[in-house]
XYZ file of C-alpha atoms in Angstrom:
426
model
C -34.036 1.745 21.493
C -31.596 -1.925 19.318
C -30.581 -4.857 21.837
C -27.685 -6.419 20.081
C -29.101 -10.891 20.674
C -26.197 -12.527 19.416
C -27.183 -15.899 17.357
C -26.986 -19.278 18.699
C -22.967 -20.923 18.655
C -24.076 -24.136 16.196
C -25.191 -21.318 13.205
C -22.829 -20.680 10.954
C -23.395 -18.172 8.371
C -20.370 -15.981 7.912
C -20.254 -12.566 9.072
C -24.713 -12.115 9.490
C -24.929 -12.039 13.059
C -28.346 -10.956 13.732
C -32.183 -9.947 12.796
C -32.751 -6.321 13.261
C -35.788 -4.886 12.186
C -35.553 -2.132 9.016
C -38.602 0.158 11.243
C -37.569 0.119 15.108
C -34.142 -1.607 15.352
C -35.114 -4.314 17.639
C -32.551 -7.485 17.513
C -33.186 -11.098 17.352
C -31.014 -13.971 16.543
C -30.512 -15.050 13.380
C -33.149 -17.482 13.089
C -36.875 -18.291 10.161
C -38.061 -15.562 11.156
C -38.861 -11.797 9.190
C -41.593 -10.221 11.290
C -40.115 -8.177 14.132
C -41.543 -9.204 17.655
C -41.777 -5.613 18.957
C -43.718 -3.124 15.596
C -44.428 -6.405 13.228
C -42.075 -4.421 10.639
C -39.979 -6.692 8.066
C -36.379 -7.904 9.868
C -32.947 -7.850 8.097
C -30.122 -9.178 8.159
C -27.257 -7.430 10.347
C -23.235 -7.775 9.672
C -20.054 -7.453 11.734
C -17.664 -5.795 8.628
C -15.377 -4.725 11.054
C -11.881 -5.506 10.278
C -12.088 -5.113 6.100
C -9.622 -3.382 4.373
C -10.857 -2.628 1.528
C -8.062 -3.014 -1.222
C -7.438 -6.867 0.458
C -11.683 -7.278 0.328
C -11.065 -6.007 -3.378
C -8.566 -8.672 -4.270
C -10.089 -11.517 -2.426
C -13.042 -10.429 -4.290
C -11.616 -10.487 -7.144
C -9.909 -13.967 -6.856
C -12.991 -15.807 -6.172
C -15.741 -17.831 -7.964
C -17.517 -16.517 -11.471
C -20.495 -17.275 -9.318
C -22.427 -15.254 -6.519
C -20.052 -16.400 -3.828
C -16.676 -14.472 -4.756
C -18.911 -12.106 -2.739
C -18.973 -14.661 0.582
C -17.856 -12.180 2.691
C -20.812 -9.816 2.402
C -23.538 -12.718 2.424
C -25.244 -14.501 5.071
C -23.565 -17.792 3.879
C -21.007 -20.213 5.267
C -17.752 -19.467 4.127
C -16.942 -22.958 2.659
C -20.345 -21.952 0.622
C -18.877 -22.535 -2.872
C -17.616 -26.096 -1.617
C -21.689 -27.378 -0.894
C -24.368 -28.385 -3.532
C -25.268 -25.675 -5.099
C -26.535 -24.164 -8.187
C -23.646 -21.452 -8.208
C -25.392 -18.875 -9.778
C -24.457 -15.541 -11.080
C -21.601 -13.260 -12.545
C -24.382 -13.022 -15.527
C -22.595 -10.682 -18.350
C -23.007 -6.405 -19.032
C -24.041 -6.274 -21.570
C -22.899 -2.881 -23.038
C -25.944 -2.618 -25.441
C -24.829 0.281 -27.962
C -27.440 -1.055 -30.542
C -30.797 0.074 -28.057
C -28.886 2.612 -26.686
C -28.581 4.484 -29.814
C -31.993 3.839 -31.113
C -33.580 4.516 -27.863
C -31.134 8.512 -27.681
C -28.388 7.888 -25.368
C -25.027 9.883 -25.595
C -23.563 7.702 -22.668
C -23.366 4.103 -21.950
C -26.309 1.830 -21.804
C -25.826 -1.813 -20.242
C -28.133 -4.286 -19.868
C -27.696 -6.202 -17.268
C -28.562 -9.820 -17.880
C -29.253 -12.785 -15.709
C -30.965 -14.805 -17.982
C -27.808 -16.779 -18.095
C -28.321 -18.244 -14.687
C -29.046 -21.701 -14.127
C -32.559 -21.796 -13.972
C -32.403 -18.806 -16.805
C -33.744 -16.333 -13.392
C -32.515 -14.265 -11.307
C -34.464 -16.093 -8.783
C -31.865 -18.543 -8.816
C -29.359 -16.158 -6.592
C -32.389 -15.188 -4.006
C -32.816 -19.412 -3.866
C -29.419 -19.885 -3.902
C -28.485 -17.755 -0.085
C -32.149 -19.198 1.425
C -30.808 -22.464 0.799
C -27.964 -22.096 2.826
C -30.035 -20.805 5.957
C -32.371 -24.026 5.432
C -29.283 -26.188 5.938
C -28.190 -24.182 9.116
C -31.199 -24.620 10.826
C -31.946 -28.305 9.575
C -35.338 -28.374 7.369
C -35.787 -30.794 5.210
C -37.910 -29.126 2.497
C -37.563 -25.993 0.695
C -40.858 -24.273 -0.257
C -42.295 -20.836 -1.402
C -45.260 -19.216 -2.564
C -43.975 -18.032 -6.943
C -45.058 -16.259 -9.965
C -43.533 -18.844 -11.701
C -39.963 -17.741 -11.638
C -38.603 -19.238 -7.711
C -40.658 -21.734 -7.684
C -38.161 -23.150 -10.877
C -35.873 -22.200 -8.874
C -36.209 -23.720 -5.949
C -37.293 -26.968 -7.276
C -33.781 -27.061 -9.097
C -31.879 -25.795 -5.423
C -33.710 -28.089 -3.404
C -32.977 -30.927 -6.559
C -28.875 -30.509 -6.251
C -28.945 -30.021 -2.268
C -30.985 -33.293 -1.832
C -34.295 -31.524 -0.124
C -37.162 -32.397 -0.577
C -39.732 -29.591 -2.363
C -43.130 -28.522 -2.079
C -44.164 -25.058 -3.877
C -47.168 -23.061 -4.836
C -48.400 -21.125 -7.754
C -50.840 -19.526 -9.217
C -53.519 -22.179 -10.918
C -53.010 -20.295 -14.426
C -49.196 -19.589 -15.218
C -47.415 -19.771 -18.437
C -46.747 -23.133 -19.046
C -43.546 -22.818 -19.923
C -43.081 -21.712 -16.321
C -45.053 -24.943 -15.382
C -43.125 -27.566 -17.227
C -39.867 -25.865 -15.770
C -40.948 -25.660 -12.213
C -42.281 -29.163 -12.408
C -39.252 -30.985 -13.912
C -37.379 -31.154 -10.691
C -39.761 -33.888 -9.984
C -40.233 -32.093 -6.394
C -44.324 -30.878 -5.856
C -45.530 -28.814 -7.163
C -49.352 -27.473 -6.688
C -51.562 -24.600 -7.998
C -53.836 -22.430 -5.827
C -57.200 -21.470 -7.639
C -55.727 -17.795 -7.426
C -53.732 -15.435 -8.324
C -50.152 -15.028 -6.217
C -51.303 -12.840 -3.504
C -53.916 -15.553 -2.097
C -51.488 -18.032 -2.592
C -48.731 -16.020 -0.599
C -51.620 -15.845 2.654
C -52.382 -19.702 1.830
C -47.633 -20.638 3.016
C -48.671 -18.292 5.503
C -50.840 -20.065 6.753
C -48.802 -23.051 6.337
C -46.151 -21.964 8.439
C -47.832 -21.773 11.531
C -49.737 -25.093 10.693
C -48.156 -28.529 12.345
C -47.897 -29.853 7.865
C -45.726 -27.652 7.133
C -43.021 -28.838 10.170
C -39.699 -28.700 9.017
C -40.415 -26.194 6.031
C -37.935 -23.487 5.011
C -40.353 -20.893 2.682
C -37.724 -19.027 1.143
C -39.638 -15.802 0.138
C -41.882 -16.434 3.553
C -39.591 -17.384 7.382
C -36.841 -17.455 5.260
C -36.877 -13.909 3.360
C -34.379 -12.012 5.395
C -31.534 -14.459 4.378
C -33.651 -14.666 0.492
C -33.470 -11.261 -0.239
C -30.182 -11.073 0.026
C -29.160 -13.001 -2.702
C -30.345 -9.457 -4.478
C -27.269 -8.018 -3.239
C -25.814 -9.926 -5.926
C -26.768 -8.365 -8.899
C -25.313 -4.720 -7.158
C -22.161 -6.154 -6.050
C -21.598 -7.663 -9.521
C -22.926 -4.324 -11.507
C -20.920 -2.364 -9.764
C -17.242 -4.349 -10.514
C -18.011 -5.329 -13.215
C -17.708 -1.429 -14.648
C -14.797 -1.246 -12.715
C -15.925 -0.961 -8.877
C -17.984 2.054 -10.260
C -21.349 2.903 -9.654
C -24.037 3.079 -12.351
C -25.372 7.109 -12.519
C -28.990 5.570 -13.481
C -30.279 1.759 -12.712
C -33.809 0.583 -14.397
C -35.371 -2.391 -12.258
C -39.060 -4.031 -12.148
C -40.563 -4.467 -9.854
C -43.155 -7.802 -8.324
C -42.937 -7.512 -4.546
C -39.799 -4.780 -4.920
C -37.591 -6.329 -2.502
C -35.119 -6.596 -5.479
C -34.819 -3.029 -5.534
C -34.226 -2.482 -2.495
C -32.082 -5.256 -1.281
C -30.121 -3.338 -5.028
C -30.375 -0.216 -3.720
C -28.627 -1.735 0.010
C -25.836 -3.359 -1.347
C -24.446 -0.430 -3.038
C -24.556 1.339 -0.052
C -23.211 -1.414 1.825
C -19.803 -1.307 -1.089
C -19.699 2.577 -0.138
C -19.142 1.566 3.281
C -17.024 -1.090 2.721
C -14.669 1.672 0.160
C -15.253 -0.525 -2.422
C -16.277 2.286 -4.808
C -16.364 6.110 -3.978
C -19.878 7.523 -2.817
C -21.358 9.454 -5.827
C -24.943 10.440 -6.753
C -27.419 7.432 -8.922
C -30.255 7.456 -9.360
C -33.272 3.952 -9.093
C -36.327 3.794 -10.853
C -38.689 1.134 -10.841
C -40.782 -0.296 -13.860
C -44.441 -2.026 -13.408
C -46.907 -3.048 -16.186
C -49.890 -1.285 -15.937
C -51.949 -3.743 -15.022
C -49.889 -4.396 -12.003
C -49.166 -0.913 -10.805
C -49.397 -0.357 -7.282
C -46.137 1.627 -6.941
C -46.167 3.151 -9.692
C -49.748 4.923 -8.694
C -48.526 5.283 -5.726
C -45.369 7.295 -6.400
C -47.556 9.254 -9.315
C -49.771 10.398 -6.679
C -47.067 11.644 -4.118
C -48.528 9.216 -1.428
C -46.796 6.789 0.640
C -49.230 4.187 1.074
C -49.933 1.087 -1.178
C -53.296 0.891 -2.233
C -53.479 -3.070 -3.768
C -54.933 -4.009 -7.177
C -55.893 -7.331 -9.194
C -53.730 -7.769 -10.990
C -54.389 -7.627 -14.865
C -51.112 -8.313 -16.590
C -49.627 -10.536 -19.326
C -46.150 -10.036 -16.415
C -47.355 -12.484 -14.111
C -43.959 -12.633 -13.212
C -44.470 -9.127 -11.916
C -48.020 -9.108 -10.798
C -48.272 -8.818 -7.189
C -50.964 -6.715 -6.501
C -50.057 -5.707 -2.569
C -46.008 -5.223 -2.953
C -44.957 -6.365 0.792
C -41.473 -3.754 0.128
C -43.869 -1.502 -2.401
C -43.125 1.624 0.453
C -39.396 1.287 0.328
C -39.607 1.168 -3.333
C -41.196 5.250 -2.567
C -38.791 5.958 -0.062
C -35.874 4.899 -2.415
C -36.930 6.956 -5.921
C -37.377 10.094 -3.940
C -34.452 9.356 -2.144
C -32.088 9.051 -4.999
C -34.297 11.642 -7.406
C -35.475 8.745 -9.411
C -38.989 7.392 -10.022
C -41.458 4.254 -10.119
C -43.431 4.047 -14.381
C -45.321 2.255 -16.231
C -45.905 1.129 -19.251
C -48.851 -0.907 -20.993
C -48.832 -4.732 -22.484
C -48.390 -3.374 -25.469
C -45.453 -1.637 -24.772
C -44.193 -4.353 -22.842
C -44.126 -7.103 -26.430
C -42.976 -3.789 -28.334
C -40.137 -3.265 -26.088
C -39.451 -7.283 -25.989
C -38.762 -7.436 -29.457
C -36.777 -4.190 -29.527
C -34.333 -5.670 -27.035
C -33.906 -9.006 -29.231
C -33.797 -6.774 -32.252
C -31.209 -4.526 -31.427
C -29.122 -6.044 -28.420
C -29.867 -10.116 -29.581
C -31.349 -10.671 -26.014
C -34.361 -12.756 -25.969
C -36.530 -11.379 -22.768
C -39.183 -12.846 -21.049
C -42.029 -10.752 -20.045
C -40.923 -8.779 -16.646
C -37.647 -7.562 -18.852
C -40.002 -6.061 -20.950
C -41.551 -4.413 -18.458
C -37.589 -2.895 -17.737
C -37.005 -2.082 -21.401
C -40.357 -0.367 -21.993
C -39.582 1.240 -18.885
C -36.579 3.051 -19.559
C -37.694 3.746 -23.553
C -40.605 5.788 -21.745
C -38.181 7.250 -19.091
C -35.864 8.864 -22.145
C -39.107 10.576 -23.374
C -41.373 11.432 -20.613
C -37.101 12.848 -19.615
C -37.655 11.172 -16.687
C -34.469 9.287 -17.250
C -31.030 11.260 -18.797
C -29.383 9.324 -21.582
C -26.053 11.102 -21.207
C -25.331 9.265 -17.832
C -24.709 5.533 -17.401
C -27.046 3.244 -17.040
C -27.566 0.186 -16.263
C -31.050 -1.932 -17.339
C -32.081 -5.578 -15.578
C -33.466 -8.165 -17.694
C -34.186 -11.055 -14.932
C -35.318 -13.657 -16.640
C -35.325 -15.707 -21.199
C -38.264 -14.850 -22.863
C -38.816 -19.073 -23.637
C -41.233 -18.939 -20.443
C -43.092 -16.072 -22.045
C -43.216 -17.398 -25.022
C -46.801 -16.820 -25.486
C -46.332 -12.759 -25.250
C -44.635 -13.347 -29.067
C -46.358 -16.076 -30.487
C -47.206 -14.284 -33.355
C -43.261 -13.976 -34.429
C -42.239 -17.524 -36.950
C -41.119 -18.158 -40.405
C -40.975 -14.875 -42.957
C -41.670 -17.097 -45.776
C -42.824 -20.396 -46.206
C -40.564 -21.475 -49.370
C -39.977 -24.312 -52.332
C -35.997 -24.956 -52.172
C -35.180 -23.774 -55.623
C -33.414 -20.462 -56.289
C -36.619 -19.150 -58.101
C -38.740 -19.568 -55.224
C -36.378 -17.740 -52.663
C -35.908 -15.656 -55.750
C -39.962 -15.254 -55.821
C -40.223 -14.501 -52.222
C -38.488 -11.320 -52.739
C -35.134 -12.688 -50.568
C -32.698 -12.183 -53.121
C -29.791 -9.577 -52.097
C -30.467 -6.711 -54.417
């Protein structure tokens, strides 16, 4: 039986009231915990949304700042969060992708939710912003994480702004652009000789060691708070659509947390009366070289078999995704699917999105657009229904994937040379 345990009075995290086990429902006080003491299931934030009037809440949100803090009444953050030193991420464009839609055969509106416009150019700024408020509440002094690249940069930047120390851990062989962006903020950046799953295991060990005392690992002991930041993607998409649920959403899968929290966000909007309840389908996107969730979905399995990642989409290269089983549940419950594409198709999709919409996505965005294309071609996704695909990061972070792009021609500064290169208009 679930037991409600009140949070310590000193902890002010807005409407958040407790940690609740996703599996057995047991509740615990708000604190730096991520696993249930009863069944070892993952913990999530429980809220008290009582007393909210839908119309008043909608007006309050619309009058809020152009950042994720417009949704502070729905997040585990204090009411005055917008006035604290943070990066204020969010409220990124929802682009009407008409050119891409025509090329893929859409008759309904296709949108790209372009999160490359966040402060460190990835959606990770959203989750870190929520985690850092929990770190303040629990009196941590150092922010840390295990990362495939983007999260390391987001933690480094957010810690610098908020006055925290930072020490983040990454696989040693990440793309150079991500290494530089994570290291420039002045915190400690440590490469681990291994893949992301090795990095994550090390961080879990460090949490239990005196060497990690006073450290808040945003995606480990602060994970319940961190994950809530992904809900803001769902909130923004629906508000930008005029407070309406999209009919189909395509979301990249690394740990799977982003996909599960977007679904959670949609469900909360429905329960609060902010959007009309109607069917929607959620689709997950993976690279073939790291596709354990896609493989399980296609095989009809409920168990995710870990894999050793081998893909250019390193930000999605998590071979043992913690939320994989929940992704399967959501895809099946909503009538969606989980699909994968090859590295060659990832590169093709990066170029396709850039050529049609002027959006330069990193490899994770190439996975999403590549899977979107494949889903249409295989009949799994309906191009006559309004669809949103999420681009989570900037292509400048993964330049190696399209390194053969460059100058069309080199000419002398003369009209004769210009015409000889075949560049003159007909």
